[in-house]
Amino acid sequence: MTPESSGARRRAAILISGRGSNMAALLDATADPAFPAEIVLVLSNRPGAGGLARAEQAGVPTLVIDHKQFDGRPAFDAALDAALEAAGVELVVLAGFMRLLTAEFTRKWLGRMVNIHPSLLPSFKGVHVHEQALAGGVRFSGCTVHFVTADMDAGPIIGQAVVPVVPGESPDDLAARTLSAEHRLYPAAVALVATGEARLEGGRTVYAGDAWARVTLT
Ligand code: GAR
């Protein structure tokens, strides 16, 4: 029997680099015992990440693996992988984790690692996303949850939420409204991956029935 069919909660780790508001939304959602995943570890690559204190408050084990202490990405990713294995992690949730991961690491966790990005991918990858969206003159922006592959911000899309752009608004205004949408979308998407209602198959996301509607937010 797989964990998915046994009803056991999947053991998830959240990886952060900063303030951790998406992490907080996930901690709130997973506090409900009916949520199909539990957070067993919050891991940061930055010792000063604001989210660490919030995780400690929630009683979740935290760990800092400072990338600056490593000689290159492969060594850092190997330490990351060892920590995830030691904690018995089944699902890796990137939440504002601002490090590129090696192809080897992404291959190992393929289909079991997800990320949230504050644009409607495949538009506006990388950084300064809201500046890019405003410069592009789009009427709609939003956020995307996707499976992580070796190519940055390019893995198969699991879910998206749409955020209308207000003419004349600043990048910070758009970022704030997008963040609220992220906090709704991410727990819903993580739940689908945890239950197996959204899974990676042949390079595409496959959904059970109409589960896609729970991560298609307009
Ligand atoms: C979020 O907007 C997230 O989508 C973005 O960083 C922010 C982290 O905020 N991630 C990326 O841009 C990844 N490419 P948080 O720490 O408050 O969750």
PDB file of C-alpha atoms and ligand atoms in Angstrom:
ATOM      1  CA  MET A   1       0.000   0.000   0.000  1.00  0.00           C
ATOM      2  CA  THR A   2       1.429   3.424  -0.923  1.00  0.00           C
ATOM      3  CA  PRO A   3       1.281   6.350   1.528  1.00  0.00           C
ATOM      4  CA  GLU A   4      -1.192   7.923  -0.897  1.00  0.00           C
ATOM      5  CA  SER A   5      -3.669   5.049  -0.624  1.00  0.00           C
ATOM      6  CA  SER A   6      -3.119   4.353   3.078  1.00  0.00           C
ATOM      7  CA  GLY A   7      -4.377   7.805   4.057  1.00  0.00           C
ATOM      8  CA  ALA A   8      -1.075   8.599   5.846  1.00  0.00           C
ATOM      9  CA  ARG A   9       0.026  12.205   5.594  1.00  0.00           C
ATOM     10  CA  ARG A  10       2.984  12.790   3.287  1.00  0.00           C
ATOM     11  CA  ARG A  11       6.135  14.032   5.018  1.00  0.00           C
ATOM     12  CA  ALA A  12       6.964  17.416   3.483  1.00  0.00           C
ATOM     13  CA  ALA A  13       9.875  19.833   3.886  1.00  0.00           C
ATOM     14  CA  ILE A  14       9.604  23.539   3.078  1.00  0.00           C
ATOM     15  CA  LEU A  15      12.732  25.247   1.715  1.00  0.00           C
ATOM     16  CA  ILE A  16      12.973  29.010   2.248  1.00  0.00           C
ATOM     17  CA  SER A  17      15.469  31.838   1.819  1.00  0.00           C
ATOM     18  CA  GLY A  18      13.575  34.784   3.294  1.00  0.00           C
ATOM     19  CA  ARG A  19      10.479  36.003   5.086  1.00  0.00           C
ATOM     20  CA  GLY A  20       8.499  32.796   4.551  1.00  0.00           C
ATOM     21  CA  SER A  21       4.939  34.050   4.115  1.00  0.00           C
ATOM     22  CA  ASN A  22       4.113  31.139   1.794  1.00  0.00           C
ATOM     23  CA  MET A  23       5.675  28.833   4.367  1.00  0.00           C
ATOM     24  CA  ALA A  24       3.380  30.363   7.008  1.00  0.00           C
ATOM     25  CA  ALA A  25       0.321  29.765   4.795  1.00  0.00           C
ATOM     26  CA  LEU A  26       1.393  26.135   4.416  1.00  0.00           C
ATOM     27  CA  LEU A  27       2.002  25.747   8.166  1.00  0.00           C
ATOM     28  CA  ASP A  28      -1.508  27.105   8.802  1.00  0.00           C
ATOM     29  CA  ALA A  29      -3.062  24.746   6.246  1.00  0.00           C
ATOM     30  CA  THR A  30      -1.160  21.688   7.467  1.00  0.00           C
ATOM     31  CA  ALA A  31      -2.124  22.406  11.094  1.00  0.00           C
ATOM     32  CA  ASP A  32      -5.439  20.785  10.107  1.00  0.00           C
ATOM     33  CA  PRO A  33      -4.944  17.022  10.650  1.00  0.00           C
ATOM     34  CA  ALA A  34      -7.154  16.411   7.606  1.00  0.00           C
ATOM     35  CA  PHE A  35      -4.562  18.060   5.324  1.00  0.00           C
ATOM     36  CA  PRO A  36      -2.803  15.283   3.350  1.00  0.00           C
ATOM     37  CA  ALA A  37       0.744  16.467   4.167  1.00  0.00           C
ATOM     38  CA  GLU A  38       2.580  17.381   7.367  1.00  0.00           C
ATOM     39  CA  ILE A  39       5.582  19.696   7.547  1.00  0.00           C
ATOM     40  CA  VAL A  40       8.423  17.782   9.170  1.00  0.00           C
ATOM     41  CA  LEU A  41      11.219  20.257   8.394  1.00  0.00           C
ATOM     42  CA  VAL A  42      11.756  23.897   7.414  1.00  0.00           C
ATOM     43  CA  LEU A  43      15.151  24.355   5.847  1.00  0.00           C
ATOM     44  CA  SER A  44      16.817  27.656   4.948  1.00  0.00           C
ATOM     45  CA  ASN A  45      19.981  28.379   2.993  1.00  0.00           C
ATOM     46  CA  ARG A  46      20.207  31.744   4.797  1.00  0.00           C
ATOM     47  CA  PRO A  47      20.908  31.879   8.549  1.00  0.00           C
ATOM     48  CA  GLY A  48      18.926  35.118   8.910  1.00  0.00           C
ATOM     49  CA  ALA A  49      15.776  34.065   7.049  1.00  0.00           C
ATOM     50  CA  GLY A  50      12.759  35.640   8.755  1.00  0.00           C
ATOM     51  CA  GLY A  51      10.645  32.536   8.244  1.00  0.00           C
ATOM     52  CA  LEU A  52      12.784  30.453  10.613  1.00  0.00           C
ATOM     53  CA  ALA A  53      11.356  32.144  13.723  1.00  0.00           C
ATOM     54  CA  ARG A  54       7.791  31.589  12.531  1.00  0.00           C
ATOM     55  CA  ALA A  55       8.488  27.887  11.941  1.00  0.00           C
ATOM     56  CA  GLU A  56      10.064  27.523  15.399  1.00  0.00           C
ATOM     57  CA  GLN A  57       6.990  29.194  16.905  1.00  0.00           C
ATOM     58  CA  ALA A  58       4.858  26.551  15.200  1.00  0.00           C
ATOM     59  CA  GLY A  59       7.045  23.827  16.732  1.00  0.00           C
ATOM     60  CA  VAL A  60       8.401  22.639  13.379  1.00  0.00           C
ATOM     61  CA  PRO A  61      12.052  21.491  13.281  1.00  0.00           C
ATOM     62  CA  THR A  62      14.253  23.979  11.416  1.00  0.00           C
ATOM     63  CA  LEU A  63      17.652  23.626   9.858  1.00  0.00           C
ATOM     64  CA  VAL A  64      20.040  26.104   8.225  1.00  0.00           C
ATOM     65  CA  ILE A  65      22.352  24.884   5.505  1.00  0.00           C
ATOM     66  CA  ASP A  66      24.262  27.981   4.534  1.00  0.00           C
ATOM     67  CA  HIS A  67      25.218  27.772   0.862  1.00  0.00           C
ATOM     68  CA  LYS A  68      28.171  30.079   1.525  1.00  0.00           C
ATOM     69  CA  GLN A  69      29.830  27.296   3.520  1.00  0.00           C
ATOM     70  CA  PHE A  70      30.004  25.054   0.451  1.00  0.00           C
ATOM     71  CA  ASP A  71      32.354  24.906  -2.444  1.00  0.00           C
ATOM     72  CA  GLY A  72      29.936  24.899  -5.377  1.00  0.00           C
ATOM     73  CA  ARG A  73      26.361  23.837  -6.044  1.00  0.00           C
ATOM     74  CA  PRO A  74      26.874  20.043  -6.126  1.00  0.00           C
ATOM     75  CA  ALA A  75      28.295  20.017  -2.586  1.00  0.00           C
ATOM     76  CA  PHE A  76      25.486  22.248  -1.284  1.00  0.00           C
ATOM     77  CA  ASP A  77      22.803  20.132  -2.981  1.00  0.00           C
ATOM     78  CA  ALA A  78      24.340  16.932  -1.576  1.00  0.00           C
ATOM     79  CA  ALA A  79      24.049  18.380   1.954  1.00  0.00           C
ATOM     80  CA  LEU A  80      20.463  19.412   1.217  1.00  0.00           C
ATOM     81  CA  ASP A  81      19.637  15.944  -0.045  1.00  0.00           C
ATOM     82  CA  ALA A  82      21.215  14.263   2.989  1.00  0.00           C
ATOM     83  CA  ALA A  83      19.166  16.452   5.358  1.00  0.00           C
ATOM     84  CA  LEU A  84      15.945  15.681   3.490  1.00  0.00           C
ATOM     85  CA  GLU A  85      16.657  11.952   3.549  1.00  0.00           C
ATOM     86  CA  ALA A  86      17.567  12.051   7.249  1.00  0.00           C
ATOM     87  CA  ALA A  87      14.180  13.641   7.979  1.00  0.00           C
ATOM     88  CA  GLY A  88      12.343  11.031   5.907  1.00  0.00           C
ATOM     89  CA  VAL A  89      11.015  13.677   3.536  1.00  0.00           C
ATOM     90  CA  GLU A  90       8.732  12.558   0.689  1.00  0.00           C
ATOM     91  CA  LEU A  91       7.760  15.928  -0.765  1.00  0.00           C
ATOM     92  CA  VAL A  92       9.925  19.061  -1.171  1.00  0.00           C
ATOM     93  CA  VAL A  93       8.128  22.410  -1.242  1.00  0.00           C
ATOM     94  CA  LEU A  94      10.150  25.431  -2.395  1.00  0.00           C
ATOM     95  CA  ALA A  95       8.716  28.641  -0.936  1.00  0.00           C
ATOM     96  CA  GLY A  96      10.822  31.649  -1.837  1.00  0.00           C
ATOM     97  CA  PHE A  97      13.921  29.437  -2.010  1.00  0.00           C
ATOM     98  CA  MET A  98      16.246  31.558  -4.134  1.00  0.00           C
ATOM     99  CA  ARG A  99      18.960  29.043  -5.074  1.00  0.00           C
ATOM    100  CA  LEU A 100      19.246  27.293  -8.393  1.00  0.00           C
ATOM    101  CA  LEU A 101      19.366  23.524  -7.916  1.00  0.00           C
ATOM    102  CA  THR A 102      21.606  21.126  -9.840  1.00  0.00           C
ATOM    103  CA  ALA A 103      20.220  18.861 -12.546  1.00  0.00           C
ATOM    104  CA  GLU A 104      21.171  15.852 -10.435  1.00  0.00           C
ATOM    105  CA  PHE A 105      19.165  17.090  -7.443  1.00  0.00           C
ATOM    106  CA  THR A 106      16.125  17.997  -9.538  1.00  0.00           C
ATOM    107  CA  ARG A 107      16.249  14.597 -11.291  1.00  0.00           C
ATOM    108  CA  LYS A 108      16.291  12.778  -7.986  1.00  0.00           C
ATOM    109  CA  TRP A 109      13.245  14.671  -6.650  1.00  0.00           C
ATOM    110  CA  LEU A 110      11.387  14.859  -9.969  1.00  0.00           C
ATOM    111  CA  GLY A 111       7.637  14.660  -9.418  1.00  0.00           C
ATOM    112  CA  ARG A 112       8.183  15.127  -5.655  1.00  0.00           C
ATOM    113  CA  MET A 113       9.379  18.741  -5.630  1.00  0.00           C
ATOM    114  CA  VAL A 114       7.227  21.813  -6.304  1.00  0.00           C
ATOM    115  CA  ASN A 115       7.809  25.554  -6.511  1.00  0.00           C
ATOM    116  CA  ILE A 116       5.708  28.707  -6.504  1.00  0.00           C
ATOM    117  CA  HIS A 117       6.546  31.616  -8.795  1.00  0.00           C
ATOM    118  CA  PRO A 118       4.838  35.030  -8.780  1.00  0.00           C
ATOM    119  CA  SER A 119       3.836  35.217 -12.451  1.00  0.00           C
ATOM    120  CA  LEU A 120       1.662  33.356 -14.919  1.00  0.00           C
ATOM    121  CA  LEU A 121       4.377  31.105 -16.326  1.00  0.00           C
ATOM    122  CA  PRO A 122       5.747  30.723 -18.927  1.00  0.00           C
ATOM    123  CA  SER A 123       5.683  34.553 -18.878  1.00  0.00           C
ATOM    124  CA  PHE A 124       8.146  36.453 -16.704  1.00  0.00           C
ATOM    125  CA  LYS A 125      10.617  33.930 -15.323  1.00  0.00           C
ATOM    126  CA  GLY A 126      13.475  34.737 -12.966  1.00  0.00           C
ATOM    127  CA  VAL A 127      13.624  37.844 -10.796  1.00  0.00           C
ATOM    128  CA  HIS A 128      12.023  41.330 -10.907  1.00  0.00           C
ATOM    129  CA  VAL A 129       8.897  39.555 -12.031  1.00  0.00           C
ATOM    130  CA  HIS A 130       6.394  42.301 -11.231  1.00  0.00           C
ATOM    131  CA  GLU A 131       8.541  44.920 -12.966  1.00  0.00           C
ATOM    132  CA  GLN A 132       8.601  42.615 -15.998  1.00  0.00           C
ATOM    133  CA  ALA A 133       4.804  42.186 -15.920  1.00  0.00           C
ATOM    134  CA  LEU A 134       4.165  45.948 -15.633  1.00  0.00           C
ATOM    135  CA  ALA A 135       6.699  46.714 -18.369  1.00  0.00           C
ATOM    136  CA  GLY A 136       4.972  44.128 -20.564  1.00  0.00           C
ATOM    137  CA  GLY A 137       1.653  45.951 -20.122  1.00  0.00           C
ATOM    138  CA  VAL A 138      -0.268  42.753 -19.370  1.00  0.00           C
ATOM    139  CA  ARG A 139      -3.814  43.079 -18.037  1.00  0.00           C
ATOM    140  CA  PHE A 140      -3.490  39.908 -15.976  1.00  0.00           C
ATOM    141  CA  SER A 141      -0.663  38.635 -13.845  1.00  0.00           C
ATOM    142  CA  GLY A 142      -0.802  35.981 -11.144  1.00  0.00           C
ATOM    143  CA  CYS A 143       1.140  33.055  -9.746  1.00  0.00           C
ATOM    144  CA  THR A 144       2.034  29.522 -10.722  1.00  0.00           C
ATOM    145  CA  VAL A 145       2.794  26.305  -8.849  1.00  0.00           C
ATOM    146  CA  HIS A 146       4.837  23.842 -10.892  1.00  0.00           C
ATOM    147  CA  PHE A 147       6.881  20.684 -10.608  1.00  0.00           C
ATOM    148  CA  VAL A 148      10.583  21.513 -10.440  1.00  0.00           C
ATOM    149  CA  THR A 149      12.840  20.412 -13.274  1.00  0.00           C
ATOM    150  CA  ALA A 150      16.429  21.335 -14.126  1.00  0.00           C
ATOM    151  CA  ASP A 151      15.260  24.371 -16.140  1.00  0.00           C
ATOM    152  CA  MET A 152      14.451  27.369 -13.956  1.00  0.00           C
ATOM    153  CA  ASP A 153      10.726  28.215 -13.664  1.00  0.00           C
ATOM    154  CA  ALA A 154       9.935  25.843 -16.541  1.00  0.00           C
ATOM    155  CA  GLY A 155       8.595  22.614 -15.017  1.00  0.00           C
ATOM    156  CA  PRO A 156       5.086  21.276 -15.730  1.00  0.00           C
ATOM    157  CA  ILE A 157       2.428  23.593 -14.331  1.00  0.00           C
ATOM    158  CA  ILE A 158       0.197  22.258 -11.553  1.00  0.00           C
ATOM    159  CA  GLY A 159      -1.950  25.307 -10.806  1.00  0.00           C
ATOM    160  CA  GLN A 160      -2.318  29.024 -11.429  1.00  0.00           C
ATOM    161  CA  ALA A 161      -4.177  31.964  -9.900  1.00  0.00           C
ATOM    162  CA  VAL A 162      -4.999  35.080 -11.871  1.00  0.00           C
ATOM    163  CA  VAL A 163      -4.452  38.603 -10.507  1.00  0.00           C
ATOM    164  CA  PRO A 164      -5.709  41.563 -12.587  1.00  0.00           C
ATOM    165  CA  VAL A 165      -3.184  44.377 -13.061  1.00  0.00           C
ATOM    166  CA  VAL A 166      -4.401  47.800 -11.905  1.00  0.00           C
ATOM    167  CA  PRO A 167      -3.291  50.516 -14.342  1.00  0.00           C
ATOM    168  CA  GLY A 168      -0.611  52.712 -12.804  1.00  0.00           C
ATOM    169  CA  GLU A 169       0.102  50.472  -9.838  1.00  0.00           C
ATOM    170  CA  SER A 170       3.635  49.925  -8.532  1.00  0.00           C
ATOM    171  CA  PRO A 171       5.553  46.636  -8.601  1.00  0.00           C
ATOM    172  CA  ASP A 172       5.140  46.486  -4.799  1.00  0.00           C
ATOM    173  CA  ASP A 173       1.345  46.816  -5.045  1.00  0.00           C
ATOM    174  CA  LEU A 174       1.170  44.056  -7.637  1.00  0.00           C
ATOM    175  CA  ALA A 175       3.530  41.896  -5.547  1.00  0.00           C
ATOM    176  CA  ALA A 176       1.329  42.279  -2.462  1.00  0.00           C
ATOM    177  CA  ARG A 177      -1.864  41.287  -4.277  1.00  0.00           C
ATOM    178  CA  THR A 178      -0.070  38.422  -5.986  1.00  0.00           C
ATOM    179  CA  LEU A 179       1.222  37.206  -2.624  1.00  0.00           C
ATOM    180  CA  SER A 180      -2.351  36.904  -1.281  1.00  0.00           C
ATOM    181  CA  ALA A 181      -3.185  34.759  -4.299  1.00  0.00           C
ATOM    182  CA  GLU A 182      -0.053  32.658  -3.654  1.00  0.00           C
ATOM    183  CA  HIS A 183      -1.237  31.980  -0.103  1.00  0.00           C
ATOM    184  CA  ARG A 184      -4.519  30.572  -1.453  1.00  0.00           C
ATOM    185  CA  LEU A 185      -3.028  28.629  -4.349  1.00  0.00           C
ATOM    186  CA  TYR A 186      -0.029  26.956  -2.736  1.00  0.00           C
ATOM    187  CA  PRO A 187      -1.804  24.934   0.000  1.00  0.00           C
ATOM    188  CA  ALA A 188      -4.378  23.749  -2.573  1.00  0.00           C
ATOM    189  CA  ALA A 189      -1.642  22.661  -4.996  1.00  0.00           C
ATOM    190  CA  VAL A 190       0.458  20.943  -2.320  1.00  0.00           C
ATOM    191  CA  ALA A 191      -2.645  19.043  -1.210  1.00  0.00           C
ATOM    192  CA  LEU A 192      -3.221  17.743  -4.756  1.00  0.00           C
ATOM    193  CA  VAL A 193       0.382  16.569  -5.095  1.00  0.00           C
ATOM    194  CA  ALA A 194       0.302  14.975  -1.632  1.00  0.00           C
ATOM    195  CA  THR A 195      -2.796  12.925  -2.447  1.00  0.00           C
ATOM    196  CA  GLY A 196      -1.547  12.081  -5.940  1.00  0.00           C
ATOM    197  CA  GLU A 197      -4.537  13.899  -7.492  1.00  0.00           C
ATOM    198  CA  ALA A 198      -1.950  15.889  -9.455  1.00  0.00           C
ATOM    199  CA  ARG A 199       1.060  13.909 -10.593  1.00  0.00           C
ATOM    200  CA  LEU A 200       3.838  14.152 -13.121  1.00  0.00           C
ATOM    201  CA  GLU A 201       3.510  11.721 -16.002  1.00  0.00           C
ATOM    202  CA  GLY A 202       5.435  11.859 -19.258  1.00  0.00           C
ATOM    203  CA  GLY A 203       6.505  15.452 -18.688  1.00  0.00           C
ATOM    204  CA  ARG A 204       2.917  16.665 -18.067  1.00  0.00           C
ATOM    205  CA  THR A 205       0.765  17.167 -15.005  1.00  0.00           C
ATOM    206  CA  VAL A 206      -2.065  14.640 -14.882  1.00  0.00           C
ATOM    207  CA  TYR A 207      -5.101  15.247 -12.657  1.00  0.00           C
ATOM    208  CA  ALA A 208      -7.588  12.924 -11.033  1.00  0.00           C
ATOM    209  CA  GLY A 209     -11.059  13.904 -12.292  1.00  0.00           C
ATOM    210  CA  ASP A 210     -11.796  17.584 -11.822  1.00  0.00           C
ATOM    211  CA  ALA A 211      -9.076  18.136  -9.202  1.00  0.00           C
ATOM    212  CA  TRP A 212      -7.540  20.668 -11.644  1.00  0.00           C
ATOM    213  CA  ALA A 213     -10.404  23.058 -10.800  1.00  0.00           C
ATOM    214  CA  ARG A 214      -9.095  23.402  -7.224  1.00  0.00           C
ATOM    215  CA  VAL A 215      -5.847  24.894  -8.565  1.00  0.00           C
ATOM    216  CA  THR A 216      -7.284  26.982 -11.414  1.00  0.00           C
ATOM    217  CA  LEU A 217      -8.185  30.161  -9.560  1.00  0.00           C
ATOM    218  CA  THR A 218      -9.668  33.106 -11.429  1.00  0.00           C
TER     219      THR A 218
HETATM  220  C1  GAR B   1       7.086  34.742  -3.319  1.00  0.00           C
HETATM  221  O1  GAR B   1       6.442  35.771  -4.020  1.00  0.00           O
HETATM  222  C2  GAR B   1       7.473  33.615  -4.244  1.00  0.00           C
HETATM  223  O2  GAR B   1       6.533  33.385  -5.262  1.00  0.00           O
HETATM  224  C3  GAR B   1       8.766  34.142  -4.827  1.00  0.00           C
HETATM  225  O3  GAR B   1       9.429  34.711  -3.721  1.00  0.00           O
HETATM  226  C4  GAR B   1       8.458  35.204  -2.811  1.00  0.00           C
HETATM  227  C5  GAR B   1       8.771  34.625  -1.452  1.00  0.00           C
HETATM  228  O4  GAR B   1       7.949  35.197  -0.460  1.00  0.00           O
HETATM  229  N1  GAR B   1       9.520  33.103  -5.446  1.00  0.00           N
HETATM  230  C6  GAR B   1      10.223  33.254  -6.564  1.00  0.00           C
HETATM  231  O5  GAR B   1      10.325  34.306  -7.151  1.00  0.00           O
HETATM  232  C7  GAR B   1      10.904  31.986  -7.056  1.00  0.00           C
HETATM  233  N2  GAR B   1      11.276  32.143  -8.435  1.00  0.00           N
HETATM  234  P1  GAR B   1       7.732  34.482   0.924  1.00  0.00           P
HETATM  235  O6  GAR B   1       9.129  34.216   1.485  1.00  0.00           O
HETATM  236  O7  GAR B   1       7.002  35.488   1.747  1.00  0.00           O
HETATM  237  O8  GAR B   1       6.954  33.216   0.701  1.00  0.00           O
END
